[in-house]
Amino acid sequence: MKILQLAFAGALALATITGGAQAQSSDNIVTIELKDGPVVIELRPDIAPKHVQQIKDLAAAGEYDNVAFHRVIKGFMAQTGDVQYGDMKDGFQPQLAGTGGSSKPDLPAEFSDVPFERGTVGMARSQDPNSANSQFFIMFAAGDFLNGQYTVVGKVVEGMEKVDKIKLGDDANNGAVTDPDRMISVKVGK
């Protein structure tokens, strides 16, 4: 009987610890509403704390709502997050989308050994590794050539089939999208 009580106490303690971890991790979930439904991204503050915080702050402020997927390349990735020029309801400038950021400062690179695989979310930047700000991309397929060169911030954990339906861009124009799809809304949590 004593062994059964100890086993039950151990199982209860493990369930409590696991439940606490799940509750805490919901703070590191972002849900993007697309035309075809929600996409859930699990953010990785353990490998990119500054980038994750910036994404969460921008999402909580509604900055990502209605922002275009301005560059989408078949078999590679879908890029979005230009809150300066990409807001399709407030000041959309298609010729500049992809060149802007946010009112927040650029971030120093937080490279990790996490590989770029299908569903990986990475931060877009200019040639300067320390220039990521608000733009990010979602991988359609593995991109090993990005490993260690761009900051990984998370991974799609639900709804990747909806990401696959984002309108593709023009291959001849580096994936630029005419009349692009948008992130209808982005919120922290599920």
PDB file of C-alpha atoms in Angstrom:
ATOM      1  CA  MET A   1       0.000   0.000   0.000  1.00  0.00           C
ATOM      2  CA  LYS A   2       2.859   2.366   0.840  1.00  0.00           C
ATOM      3  CA  ILE A   3       4.406   1.772  -2.625  1.00  0.00           C
ATOM      4  CA  LEU A   4       1.073   2.560  -4.297  1.00  0.00           C
ATOM      5  CA  GLN A   5       0.782   5.810  -2.318  1.00  0.00           C
ATOM      6  CA  LEU A   6       4.315   6.826  -3.318  1.00  0.00           C
ATOM      7  CA  ALA A   7       3.640   5.994  -6.966  1.00  0.00           C
ATOM      8  CA  PHE A   8       0.427   8.042  -6.879  1.00  0.00           C
ATOM      9  CA  ALA A   9       2.210  10.975  -5.197  1.00  0.00           C
ATOM     10  CA  GLY A  10       4.971  10.820  -7.822  1.00  0.00           C
ATOM     11  CA  ALA A  11       2.463  10.740 -10.679  1.00  0.00           C
ATOM     12  CA  LEU A  12       0.580  13.681  -9.151  1.00  0.00           C
ATOM     13  CA  ALA A  13       3.796  15.683  -8.776  1.00  0.00           C
ATOM     14  CA  LEU A  14       4.765  14.936 -12.387  1.00  0.00           C
ATOM     15  CA  ALA A  15       1.319  15.951 -13.638  1.00  0.00           C
ATOM     16  CA  THR A  16       1.542  19.209 -11.678  1.00  0.00           C
ATOM     17  CA  ILE A  17       4.976  20.016 -13.079  1.00  0.00           C
ATOM     18  CA  THR A  18       3.943  19.132 -16.632  1.00  0.00           C
ATOM     19  CA  GLY A  19       0.698  21.098 -16.342  1.00  0.00           C
ATOM     20  CA  GLY A  20       2.608  24.139 -15.108  1.00  0.00           C
ATOM     21  CA  ALA A  21       4.998  23.916 -18.055  1.00  0.00           C
ATOM     22  CA  GLN A  22       2.098  23.744 -20.512  1.00  0.00           C
ATOM     23  CA  ALA A  23       0.384  26.718 -18.929  1.00  0.00           C
ATOM     24  CA  GLN A  24       3.612  28.703 -19.077  1.00  0.00           C
ATOM     25  CA  SER A  25       4.278  27.751 -22.699  1.00  0.00           C
ATOM     26  CA  SER A  26       0.893  29.193 -23.806  1.00  0.00           C
ATOM     27  CA  ASP A  27       2.528  32.601 -23.308  1.00  0.00           C
ATOM     28  CA  ASN A  28       4.873  31.612 -26.104  1.00  0.00           C
ATOM     29  CA  ILE A  29       2.173  30.766 -28.630  1.00  0.00           C
ATOM     30  CA  VAL A  30       1.143  33.126 -31.415  1.00  0.00           C
ATOM     31  CA  THR A  31      -1.942  32.487 -33.535  1.00  0.00           C
ATOM     32  CA  ILE A  32      -2.128  33.957 -37.021  1.00  0.00           C
ATOM     33  CA  GLU A  33      -5.562  34.057 -38.619  1.00  0.00           C
ATOM     34  CA  LEU A  34      -5.296  33.506 -42.379  1.00  0.00           C
ATOM     35  CA  LYS A  35      -8.042  33.434 -45.018  1.00  0.00           C
ATOM     36  CA  ASP A  36      -8.125  29.634 -44.671  1.00  0.00           C
ATOM     37  CA  GLY A  37      -8.051  29.559 -40.847  1.00  0.00           C
ATOM     38  CA  PRO A  38      -5.669  29.729 -37.903  1.00  0.00           C
ATOM     39  CA  VAL A  39      -1.958  28.943 -37.857  1.00  0.00           C
ATOM     40  CA  VAL A  40      -0.423  28.302 -34.442  1.00  0.00           C
ATOM     41  CA  ILE A  41       3.258  29.051 -33.892  1.00  0.00           C
ATOM     42  CA  GLU A  42       5.206  27.949 -30.852  1.00  0.00           C
ATOM     43  CA  LEU A  43       7.809  30.615 -30.126  1.00  0.00           C
ATOM     44  CA  ARG A  44      11.274  29.752 -28.778  1.00  0.00           C
ATOM     45  CA  PRO A  45      12.391  32.272 -26.133  1.00  0.00           C
ATOM     46  CA  ASP A  46      15.014  29.738 -25.063  1.00  0.00           C
ATOM     47  CA  ILE A  47      16.986  30.373 -28.269  1.00  0.00           C
ATOM     48  CA  ALA A  48      15.881  33.895 -29.320  1.00  0.00           C
ATOM     49  CA  PRO A  49      14.486  35.774 -26.295  1.00  0.00           C
ATOM     50  CA  LYS A  50      14.784  39.315 -27.728  1.00  0.00           C
ATOM     51  CA  HIS A  51      13.223  38.410 -31.075  1.00  0.00           C
ATOM     52  CA  VAL A  52      10.401  36.447 -29.446  1.00  0.00           C
ATOM     53  CA  GLN A  53       9.609  39.340 -27.097  1.00  0.00           C
ATOM     54  CA  GLN A  54       9.520  41.793 -30.006  1.00  0.00           C
ATOM     55  CA  ILE A  55       7.119  39.552 -31.959  1.00  0.00           C
ATOM     56  CA  LYS A  56       4.877  39.151 -28.912  1.00  0.00           C
ATOM     57  CA  ASP A  57       4.883  42.916 -28.240  1.00  0.00           C
ATOM     58  CA  LEU A  58       4.001  43.722 -31.855  1.00  0.00           C
ATOM     59  CA  ALA A  59       1.268  41.059 -31.914  1.00  0.00           C
ATOM     60  CA  ALA A  60      -0.224  42.252 -28.603  1.00  0.00           C
ATOM     61  CA  ALA A  61      -0.330  45.829 -29.959  1.00  0.00           C
ATOM     62  CA  GLY A  62      -2.164  44.682 -33.122  1.00  0.00           C
ATOM     63  CA  GLU A  63       0.738  45.780 -35.333  1.00  0.00           C
ATOM     64  CA  TYR A  64       0.712  42.569 -37.394  1.00  0.00           C
ATOM     65  CA  ASP A  65      -3.019  42.681 -38.170  1.00  0.00           C
ATOM     66  CA  ASN A  66      -3.705  43.005 -41.928  1.00  0.00           C
ATOM     67  CA  VAL A  67      -0.016  42.822 -42.862  1.00  0.00           C
ATOM     68  CA  ALA A  68       0.713  41.350 -46.309  1.00  0.00           C
ATOM     69  CA  PHE A  69       2.685  38.262 -47.235  1.00  0.00           C
ATOM     70  CA  HIS A  70       4.727  40.423 -49.602  1.00  0.00           C
ATOM     71  CA  ARG A  71       7.269  37.772 -50.694  1.00  0.00           C
ATOM     72  CA  VAL A  72       6.239  34.144 -51.200  1.00  0.00           C
ATOM     73  CA  ILE A  73       8.479  31.695 -53.045  1.00  0.00           C
ATOM     74  CA  LYS A  74       7.179  28.231 -53.969  1.00  0.00           C
ATOM     75  CA  GLY A  75       9.086  25.472 -52.203  1.00  0.00           C
ATOM     76  CA  PHE A  76      10.964  27.986 -50.041  1.00  0.00           C
ATOM     77  CA  MET A  77       9.109  30.400 -47.755  1.00  0.00           C
ATOM     78  CA  ALA A  78       6.372  32.992 -47.132  1.00  0.00           C
ATOM     79  CA  GLN A  79       7.578  36.350 -45.766  1.00  0.00           C
ATOM     80  CA  THR A  80       5.474  38.895 -43.887  1.00  0.00           C
ATOM     81  CA  GLY A  81       5.655  41.262 -40.934  1.00  0.00           C
ATOM     82  CA  ASP A  82       6.494  44.635 -42.517  1.00  0.00           C
ATOM     83  CA  VAL A  83       4.269  46.695 -40.224  1.00  0.00           C
ATOM     84  CA  GLN A  84       5.583  49.964 -41.691  1.00  0.00           C
ATOM     85  CA  TYR A  85       4.630  49.419 -45.348  1.00  0.00           C
ATOM     86  CA  GLY A  86       2.722  46.129 -45.387  1.00  0.00           C
ATOM     87  CA  ASP A  87      -0.508  46.989 -43.524  1.00  0.00           C
ATOM     88  CA  MET A  88      -3.149  46.392 -46.189  1.00  0.00           C
ATOM     89  CA  LYS A  89      -5.770  48.461 -44.341  1.00  0.00           C
ATOM     90  CA  ASP A  90      -3.584  51.387 -43.271  1.00  0.00           C
ATOM     91  CA  GLY A  91      -0.875  52.786 -45.513  1.00  0.00           C
ATOM     92  CA  PHE A  92      -0.106  49.751 -47.681  1.00  0.00           C
ATOM     93  CA  GLN A  93       2.733  50.544 -50.079  1.00  0.00           C
ATOM     94  CA  PRO A  94       3.309  47.430 -52.197  1.00  0.00           C
ATOM     95  CA  GLN A  95       6.435  48.826 -53.866  1.00  0.00           C
ATOM     96  CA  LEU A  96       8.050  49.336 -50.419  1.00  0.00           C
ATOM     97  CA  ALA A  97       6.641  46.279 -48.610  1.00  0.00           C
ATOM     98  CA  GLY A  98       9.584  44.253 -47.412  1.00  0.00           C
ATOM     99  CA  THR A  99      11.825  47.259 -46.805  1.00  0.00           C
ATOM    100  CA  GLY A 100      10.255  48.484 -43.572  1.00  0.00           C
ATOM    101  CA  GLY A 101      10.122  47.441 -39.966  1.00  0.00           C
ATOM    102  CA  SER A 102       8.387  48.822 -36.896  1.00  0.00           C
ATOM    103  CA  SER A 103       8.873  51.671 -34.446  1.00  0.00           C
ATOM    104  CA  LYS A 104      10.903  49.280 -32.282  1.00  0.00           C
ATOM    105  CA  PRO A 105      14.708  49.030 -32.585  1.00  0.00           C
ATOM    106  CA  ASP A 106      16.480  46.473 -34.750  1.00  0.00           C
ATOM    107  CA  LEU A 107      17.707  43.429 -32.866  1.00  0.00           C
ATOM    108  CA  PRO A 108      21.107  41.774 -32.526  1.00  0.00           C
ATOM    109  CA  ALA A 109      21.267  38.335 -34.127  1.00  0.00           C
ATOM    110  CA  GLU A 110      20.384  35.367 -31.907  1.00  0.00           C
ATOM    111  CA  PHE A 111      21.688  32.513 -34.043  1.00  0.00           C
ATOM    112  CA  SER A 112      21.240  28.954 -32.794  1.00  0.00           C
ATOM    113  CA  ASP A 113      21.833  25.417 -33.959  1.00  0.00           C
ATOM    114  CA  VAL A 114      18.095  24.906 -34.593  1.00  0.00           C
ATOM    115  CA  PRO A 115      17.773  23.994 -38.293  1.00  0.00           C
ATOM    116  CA  PHE A 116      15.499  25.586 -40.846  1.00  0.00           C
ATOM    117  CA  GLU A 117      12.953  22.862 -41.642  1.00  0.00           C
ATOM    118  CA  ARG A 118       9.402  22.855 -42.985  1.00  0.00           C
ATOM    119  CA  GLY A 119       7.351  25.029 -40.622  1.00  0.00           C
ATOM    120  CA  THR A 120      10.328  26.824 -39.051  1.00  0.00           C
ATOM    121  CA  VAL A 121       9.751  30.533 -38.445  1.00  0.00           C
ATOM    122  CA  GLY A 122      12.774  32.783 -38.908  1.00  0.00           C
ATOM    123  CA  MET A 123      13.435  36.491 -38.753  1.00  0.00           C
ATOM    124  CA  ALA A 124      14.004  38.373 -41.995  1.00  0.00           C
ATOM    125  CA  ARG A 125      16.824  40.894 -42.118  1.00  0.00           C
ATOM    126  CA  SER A 126      19.011  42.888 -44.481  1.00  0.00           C
ATOM    127  CA  GLN A 127      22.656  41.990 -45.209  1.00  0.00           C
ATOM    128  CA  ASP A 128      23.481  43.143 -41.674  1.00  0.00           C
ATOM    129  CA  PRO A 129      22.942  40.159 -39.314  1.00  0.00           C
ATOM    130  CA  ASN A 130      21.846  42.611 -36.593  1.00  0.00           C
ATOM    131  CA  SER A 131      19.029  44.230 -38.584  1.00  0.00           C
ATOM    132  CA  ALA A 132      15.998  42.011 -37.855  1.00  0.00           C
ATOM    133  CA  ASN A 133      13.032  44.026 -36.642  1.00  0.00           C
ATOM    134  CA  SER A 134       9.458  42.888 -37.339  1.00  0.00           C
ATOM    135  CA  GLN A 135       9.564  40.814 -40.524  1.00  0.00           C
ATOM    136  CA  PHE A 136       9.581  37.038 -40.385  1.00  0.00           C
ATOM    137  CA  PHE A 137       9.157  34.082 -42.714  1.00  0.00           C
ATOM    138  CA  ILE A 138       7.663  30.606 -42.547  1.00  0.00           C
ATOM    139  CA  MET A 139       9.494  27.809 -44.343  1.00  0.00           C
ATOM    140  CA  PHE A 140       7.610  25.632 -46.858  1.00  0.00           C
ATOM    141  CA  ALA A 141      10.556  23.212 -46.958  1.00  0.00           C
ATOM    142  CA  ALA A 142      13.982  22.715 -45.408  1.00  0.00           C
ATOM    143  CA  GLY A 143      16.540  25.439 -46.091  1.00  0.00           C
ATOM    144  CA  ASP A 144      19.854  24.219 -44.712  1.00  0.00           C
ATOM    145  CA  PHE A 145      21.685  27.157 -46.305  1.00  0.00           C
ATOM    146  CA  LEU A 146      19.942  29.441 -43.760  1.00  0.00           C
ATOM    147  CA  ASN A 147      21.194  27.485 -40.737  1.00  0.00           C
ATOM    148  CA  GLY A 148      23.279  29.666 -38.453  1.00  0.00           C
ATOM    149  CA  GLN A 149      22.715  32.686 -40.730  1.00  0.00           C
ATOM    150  CA  TYR A 150      19.224  33.750 -39.636  1.00  0.00           C
ATOM    151  CA  THR A 151      17.513  33.777 -36.239  1.00  0.00           C
ATOM    152  CA  VAL A 152      14.996  30.988 -35.641  1.00  0.00           C
ATOM    153  CA  VAL A 153      12.098  32.208 -33.481  1.00  0.00           C
ATOM    154  CA  GLY A 154       9.665  29.297 -33.574  1.00  0.00           C
ATOM    155  CA  LYS A 155       7.825  26.620 -35.490  1.00  0.00           C
ATOM    156  CA  VAL A 156       4.320  26.115 -36.847  1.00  0.00           C
ATOM    157  CA  VAL A 157       2.656  23.486 -34.641  1.00  0.00           C
ATOM    158  CA  GLU A 158      -0.862  23.663 -36.143  1.00  0.00           C
ATOM    159  CA  GLY A 159      -2.176  24.813 -39.523  1.00  0.00           C
ATOM    160  CA  MET A 160       0.801  24.333 -41.828  1.00  0.00           C
ATOM    161  CA  GLU A 161      -1.642  23.210 -44.524  1.00  0.00           C
ATOM    162  CA  LYS A 162      -3.092  26.743 -44.367  1.00  0.00           C
ATOM    163  CA  VAL A 163       0.372  28.264 -44.827  1.00  0.00           C
ATOM    164  CA  ASP A 164       0.714  26.096 -47.956  1.00  0.00           C
ATOM    165  CA  LYS A 165      -2.315  27.935 -49.427  1.00  0.00           C
ATOM    166  CA  ILE A 166      -0.792  31.444 -49.150  1.00  0.00           C
ATOM    167  CA  LYS A 167      -0.771  33.104 -52.577  1.00  0.00           C
ATOM    168  CA  LEU A 168       2.560  32.607 -54.327  1.00  0.00           C
ATOM    169  CA  GLY A 169       4.653  35.428 -55.724  1.00  0.00           C
ATOM    170  CA  ASP A 170       6.284  35.915 -59.105  1.00  0.00           C
ATOM    171  CA  ASP A 171       9.419  33.759 -59.466  1.00  0.00           C
ATOM    172  CA  ALA A 172      10.843  36.242 -61.980  1.00  0.00           C
ATOM    173  CA  ASN A 173      10.480  39.042 -59.407  1.00  0.00           C
ATOM    174  CA  ASN A 174      12.071  37.339 -56.357  1.00  0.00           C
ATOM    175  CA  GLY A 175       8.697  36.160 -55.056  1.00  0.00           C
ATOM    176  CA  ALA A 176       6.987  39.574 -54.978  1.00  0.00           C
ATOM    177  CA  VAL A 177       3.223  39.084 -54.678  1.00  0.00           C
ATOM    178  CA  THR A 178       0.605  41.096 -56.572  1.00  0.00           C
ATOM    179  CA  ASP A 179      -2.616  41.455 -54.530  1.00  0.00           C
ATOM    180  CA  PRO A 180      -1.102  39.438 -51.652  1.00  0.00           C
ATOM    181  CA  ASP A 181      -2.722  37.425 -48.914  1.00  0.00           C
ATOM    182  CA  ARG A 182      -2.480  38.911 -45.432  1.00  0.00           C
ATOM    183  CA  MET A 183      -2.365  38.016 -41.781  1.00  0.00           C
ATOM    184  CA  ILE A 184      -5.939  38.950 -40.885  1.00  0.00           C
ATOM    185  CA  SER A 185      -5.030  39.045 -37.201  1.00  0.00           C
ATOM    186  CA  VAL A 186      -2.194  37.935 -34.954  1.00  0.00           C
ATOM    187  CA  LYS A 187      -2.615  37.344 -31.246  1.00  0.00           C
ATOM    188  CA  VAL A 188      -0.522  35.998 -28.415  1.00  0.00           C
ATOM    189  CA  GLY A 189      -2.040  32.739 -27.212  1.00  0.00           C
ATOM    190  CA  LYS A 190      -4.296  30.249 -28.864  1.00  0.00           C
TER     191      LYS A 190
END
